[in-house]
Amino acid sequence: MLHFNIRTALTSAALGGAIAVAGTAATAVELRGWNIHVEDYPVSIAMESFAAEVAERTNGEITAKTFHNGVLGSQPDAIEQIRLGVIDFGEFSLGPMGQSIPETNVVSLPFIFPSIPDMYEMMDGEVGEAIGEGMIAKGIVPLGWYDAGARSFYNSVRPINTPADVEGLKVRVMSNDLFVGMVEAMDGNATPMAFGEVYQSIKTGVVDGAENNPPSYESTNHYEVAQFYSLTEHLIIPECLCMSLKSYEKLTPEQQEIVKEAGHTSALLQRELWQEREAASMETIAAGGTTVNTIEDKAPFQEAMGPVYDKFLADNPDLTDLVNLIRNAE
């Protein structure tokens, strides 16, 4: 049975000798945090809330400063710096973590989460704990699971209601074999390209469309050239407010508990802010003439992903239990 307790894993990590045992007094600790987003983004606001709560509840013994706009480096570099303890905390998509933490790759499987609320429940429960086990083993402690929305298809040709509607469409995807396989499994033509090239590529017919969450679709004006937005919600990839295990283990047990609780509280705030941002984006694209369609039955899409899952599990047999835990969740 796949089960995990973060407290147990942290204890094991300490006993393993890689980190000094927690519990030594920590006075006037200043934590440095990485964030790729601008300061008024939902993630950024939630991170500032996290810092404020930690400072207040530790009576100023711990302060946290978040460096926004990616000024501390690229996301892959920052993930490595978190592992090394050079940066103390940060907010990351689980997608890029897959290169160094295999467990995080599971959430990049298409249609693995039935919905955003299901993702919340699973990530706040046993699934999040299982993924956290892999993260802690690599030196990263998850503090809260943030929302990055659901990615859906948009194009300039037709609404997508079934997998057959993807057939023949030229779809821009991120450069990831999982996402290429996802489109190809529905007989579409997957085209990896830089995100900044998408608008012009749709406008000129190089591709018919792409896929992304509502704020990205709206803020880049892609809705001007791809008027059909189909809520497939095929990728629901959560993000994580994380702390370096090296930094975490320097805190007292009481401070560690405060940091974890503040992380979870910030995640609840971020989710609320993200939903508000999504709603505003949906209003904008509707006013701009976008045809939005909801897909009531996603089972045919999930069934079409069989080859994608088969290949992933053949390449990662040790992740079978985790995949099944998510897919079989009630």
Short mmCIF file of N, CA and C in Angstrom, two decimals, residues 6 94 103-104 106-107 112-113 116-132 135 142 144-146 236-240 264 271 322 326:
data_model
loop_
_atom_site.label_atom_id
_atom_site.label_comp_id
_atom_site.label_asym_id
_atom_site.label_seq_id
_atom_site.Cartn_x
_atom_site.Cartn_y
_atom_site.Cartn_z
N ILE A 6 4.92 12.96 5.81
CA ILE A 6 6.04 13.88 5.61
C ILE A 6 6.91 13.98 6.85
N LEU A 94 5.34 21.82 -10.89
CA LEU A 94 5.89 20.47 -10.74
C LEU A 94 6.41 19.93 -12.07
N GLU A 103 8.80 11.50 -9.27
CA GLU A 103 7.42 11.47 -8.77
C GLU A 103 6.60 12.65 -9.27
N THR A 104 7.24 13.79 -9.47
CA THR A 104 6.51 14.97 -9.92
C THR A 104 6.06 14.87 -11.37
N VAL A 106 4.36 12.57 -12.64
CA VAL A 106 3.05 11.92 -12.72
C VAL A 106 1.95 12.93 -12.98
N VAL A 107 2.04 14.13 -12.40
CA VAL A 107 0.96 15.11 -12.58
C VAL A 107 0.98 15.73 -13.97
N ILE A 112 -5.06 13.08 -15.84
CA ILE A 112 -4.90 12.25 -14.65
C ILE A 112 -5.78 12.77 -13.50
N PHE A 113 -5.98 14.07 -13.43
CA PHE A 113 -6.90 14.63 -12.44
C PHE A 113 -8.23 14.92 -13.12
N ILE A 116 -10.20 20.33 -11.12
CA ILE A 116 -9.41 21.14 -10.20
C ILE A 116 -9.74 20.79 -8.74
N PRO A 117 -11.03 20.72 -8.34
CA PRO A 117 -11.33 20.35 -6.96
C PRO A 117 -10.76 18.98 -6.58
N ASP A 118 -10.78 18.03 -7.52
CA ASP A 118 -10.19 16.72 -7.25
C ASP A 118 -8.69 16.84 -7.03
N MET A 119 -8.05 17.71 -7.82
CA MET A 119 -6.62 17.92 -7.65
C MET A 119 -6.32 18.47 -6.26
N TYR A 120 -7.11 19.47 -5.82
CA TYR A 120 -6.91 20.02 -4.49
C TYR A 120 -6.96 18.91 -3.44
N GLU A 121 -8.02 18.12 -3.51
CA GLU A 121 -8.24 17.09 -2.48
C GLU A 121 -7.10 16.07 -2.46
N MET A 122 -6.67 15.65 -3.64
CA MET A 122 -5.61 14.64 -3.70
C MET A 122 -4.25 15.20 -3.27
N MET A 123 -3.95 16.42 -3.72
CA MET A 123 -2.65 16.99 -3.38
C MET A 123 -2.58 17.35 -1.89
N ASP A 124 -3.71 17.68 -1.28
CA ASP A 124 -3.73 17.95 0.16
C ASP A 124 -3.77 16.66 0.98
N GLY A 125 -3.86 15.52 0.31
CA GLY A 125 -3.95 14.24 0.99
C GLY A 125 -2.81 13.30 0.62
N GLU A 126 -3.17 12.05 0.39
CA GLU A 126 -2.16 10.99 0.22
C GLU A 126 -1.32 11.17 -1.04
N VAL A 127 -1.90 11.68 -2.11
CA VAL A 127 -1.14 11.88 -3.34
C VAL A 127 -0.04 12.93 -3.13
N GLY A 128 -0.40 14.04 -2.50
CA GLY A 128 0.59 15.06 -2.21
C GLY A 128 1.69 14.55 -1.29
N GLU A 129 1.30 13.72 -0.35
CA GLU A 129 2.30 13.15 0.57
C GLU A 129 3.25 12.22 -0.18
N ALA A 130 2.72 11.44 -1.12
CA ALA A 130 3.57 10.52 -1.88
C ALA A 130 4.54 11.28 -2.78
N ILE A 131 4.04 12.32 -3.44
CA ILE A 131 4.92 13.15 -4.26
C ILE A 131 5.94 13.86 -3.37
N GLY A 132 5.48 14.31 -2.20
CA GLY A 132 6.37 14.97 -1.25
C GLY A 132 7.51 14.07 -0.80
N MET A 135 10.18 14.40 -3.28
CA MET A 135 10.78 15.72 -3.23
C MET A 135 11.74 15.84 -2.05
N PRO A 142 7.88 20.24 0.48
CA PRO A 142 6.67 20.94 0.05
C PRO A 142 5.94 21.56 1.24
N GLY A 144 3.08 23.87 0.53
CA GLY A 144 1.70 24.10 0.10
C GLY A 144 1.57 23.88 -1.40
N TRP A 145 0.44 23.36 -1.82
CA TRP A 145 0.21 23.07 -3.24
C TRP A 145 -0.62 24.19 -3.85
N TYR A 146 -0.04 24.90 -4.80
CA TYR A 146 -0.68 26.03 -5.45
C TYR A 146 -1.38 25.57 -6.74
N ILE A 236 -3.74 19.34 -15.64
CA ILE A 236 -3.90 20.07 -14.39
C ILE A 236 -2.62 19.83 -13.59
N ILE A 237 -1.66 20.73 -13.77
CA ILE A 237 -0.34 20.54 -13.18
C ILE A 237 -0.21 21.50 -11.99
N PRO A 238 -0.28 20.99 -10.77
CA PRO A 238 -0.17 21.88 -9.61
C PRO A 238 1.23 22.46 -9.47
N GLU A 239 1.31 23.51 -8.68
CA GLU A 239 2.60 24.11 -8.35
C GLU A 239 2.83 23.97 -6.85
N CYS A 240 4.05 24.25 -6.44
CA CYS A 240 4.41 23.99 -5.05
C CYS A 240 5.17 25.16 -4.44
N HIS A 264 0.53 26.14 3.94
CA HIS A 264 -0.80 25.64 3.56
C HIS A 264 -1.80 26.79 3.50
N ARG A 271 -5.15 29.79 -4.28
CA ARG A 271 -6.20 29.13 -5.06
C ARG A 271 -7.39 30.06 -5.26
N LEU A 322 1.75 5.05 -7.74
CA LEU A 322 1.34 6.45 -7.60
C LEU A 322 0.32 6.81 -8.66
N ILE A 326 -3.86 7.84 -8.01
CA ILE A 326 -4.61 8.99 -8.52
C ILE A 326 -5.79 8.54 -9.37
#
